[in-house]
mmCIF file of C-alpha atoms in Angstrom:
data_model
loop_
_atom_site.group_PDB
_atom_site.id
_atom_site.type_symbol
_atom_site.label_atom_id
_atom_site.label_comp_id
_atom_site.label_asym_id
_atom_site.label_seq_id
_atom_site.Cartn_x
_atom_site.Cartn_y
_atom_site.Cartn_z
ATOM 1 C CA UNK A 40 -14.265 -2.726 -3.991
ATOM 2 C CA UNK A 41 -12.527 -2.161 -0.637
ATOM 3 C CA UNK A 42 -9.687 0.349 -0.691
ATOM 4 C CA UNK A 43 -6.943 1.146 1.809
ATOM 5 C CA UNK A 44 -6.018 4.418 0.106
ATOM 6 C CA UNK A 45 -8.704 6.376 1.986
ATOM 7 C CA UNK A 46 -7.325 5.210 5.366
ATOM 8 C CA UNK A 47 -5.974 8.367 7.061
ATOM 9 C CA UNK A 48 -3.515 6.191 9.023
ATOM 10 C CA UNK A 49 -2.248 4.159 6.050
ATOM 11 C CA UNK A 50 1.339 2.978 6.489
ATOM 12 C CA UNK A 51 3.333 3.354 3.266
ATOM 13 C CA UNK A 52 6.935 2.367 2.638
ATOM 14 C CA UNK A 53 9.134 2.435 -0.444
ATOM 15 C CA UNK A 54 9.660 -1.151 -1.633
ATOM 16 C CA UNK A 55 13.348 -0.735 -2.460
ATOM 17 C CA UNK A 56 13.960 -4.484 -2.643
ATOM 18 C CA UNK A 57 11.735 -4.685 -5.736
ATOM 19 C CA UNK A 58 12.235 -1.215 -7.243
ATOM 20 C CA UNK A 59 14.989 -1.683 -9.796
ATOM 21 C CA UNK A 60 13.232 -0.117 -12.814
ATOM 22 C CA UNK A 61 10.132 1.509 -11.322
ATOM 23 C CA UNK A 62 9.344 3.171 -8.007
ATOM 24 C CA UNK A 63 7.361 0.534 -6.125
ATOM 25 C CA UNK A 64 5.423 1.077 -2.894
ATOM 26 C CA UNK A 65 4.030 -1.166 -0.151
ATOM 27 C CA UNK A 66 1.119 -0.096 2.049
ATOM 28 C CA UNK A 67 -0.815 -1.561 4.953
ATOM 29 C CA UNK A 68 -4.175 -0.056 5.780
ATOM 30 C CA UNK A 69 -7.719 -0.512 6.920
ATOM 31 C CA UNK A 70 -10.028 -1.019 3.946
ATOM 32 C CA UNK A 71 -13.403 0.642 3.688
ATOM 33 C CA UNK A 72 -15.060 -2.673 4.658
ATOM 34 C CA UNK A 73 -13.010 -2.992 7.883
ATOM 35 C CA UNK A 74 -10.495 -5.554 6.584
ATOM 36 C CA UNK A 75 -6.779 -4.926 7.125
ATOM 37 C CA UNK A 76 -5.071 -5.240 3.738
ATOM 38 C CA UNK A 77 -1.519 -5.109 2.370
ATOM 39 C CA UNK A 78 -0.802 -3.911 -1.137
ATOM 40 C CA UNK A 79 2.218 -3.501 -3.413
ATOM 41 C CA UNK A 80 1.750 -1.022 -6.246
ATOM 42 C CA UNK A 81 3.244 1.511 -8.642
ATOM 43 C CA UNK A 82 2.289 5.203 -8.613
ATOM 44 C CA UNK A 83 2.413 7.282 -11.797
ATOM 45 C CA UNK A 84 1.781 11.004 -12.148
ATOM 46 C CA UNK A 85 -0.842 11.322 -14.903
ATOM 47 C CA UNK A 86 -0.758 15.141 -14.902
ATOM 48 C CA UNK A 87 -3.306 17.696 -13.682
ATOM 49 C CA UNK A 88 -2.883 16.468 -10.110
ATOM 50 C CA UNK A 89 -4.052 12.953 -11.006
ATOM 51 C CA UNK A 90 -2.106 9.956 -9.722
ATOM 52 C CA UNK A 91 -2.617 6.538 -11.284
ATOM 53 C CA UNK A 92 -2.102 3.505 -9.072
ATOM 54 C CA UNK A 93 -1.311 0.122 -10.627
ATOM 55 C CA UNK A 94 -1.874 -2.655 -8.116
ATOM 56 C CA UNK A 95 0.713 -5.432 -8.250
ATOM 57 C CA UNK A 96 -0.735 -7.445 -5.394
ATOM 58 C CA UNK A 97 -3.320 -6.976 -2.659
ATOM 59 C CA UNK A 98 -4.168 -9.403 0.123
ATOM 60 C CA UNK A 99 -5.226 -9.651 3.738
ATOM 61 C CA UNK A 100 -2.487 -8.348 6.005
ATOM 62 C CA UNK A 101 -0.551 -10.904 8.017
ATOM 63 C CA UNK A 102 -0.508 -10.779 11.817
ATOM 64 C CA UNK A 103 3.022 -9.311 11.693
ATOM 65 C CA UNK A 104 1.911 -6.576 9.253
ATOM 66 C CA UNK A 105 -1.089 -5.691 11.435
ATOM 67 C CA UNK A 106 1.213 -5.475 14.466
ATOM 68 C CA UNK A 107 3.566 -3.177 12.508
ATOM 69 C CA UNK A 108 0.609 -1.004 11.362
ATOM 70 C CA UNK A 109 -0.738 -0.652 14.906
ATOM 71 C CA UNK A 110 2.746 0.073 16.278
ATOM 72 C CA UNK A 111 3.270 2.889 13.773
ATOM 73 C CA UNK A 112 0.231 4.849 14.986
#
């Protein structure tokens, strides 16, 4: 399964528009298979230095998101 979380240049922003009850995050990154992906997710501290990630949505990044990712580097 491709993952963007190993991308050293991942772009991560707090998703404040959708974070009323839980802290929600939005990331754009290069997946391990070379595909640019966007993902919205929740992060939870599970203790002992372990972080659980619950994916809400993941999809191919749009052209605008790719442009934003490249511009942030």
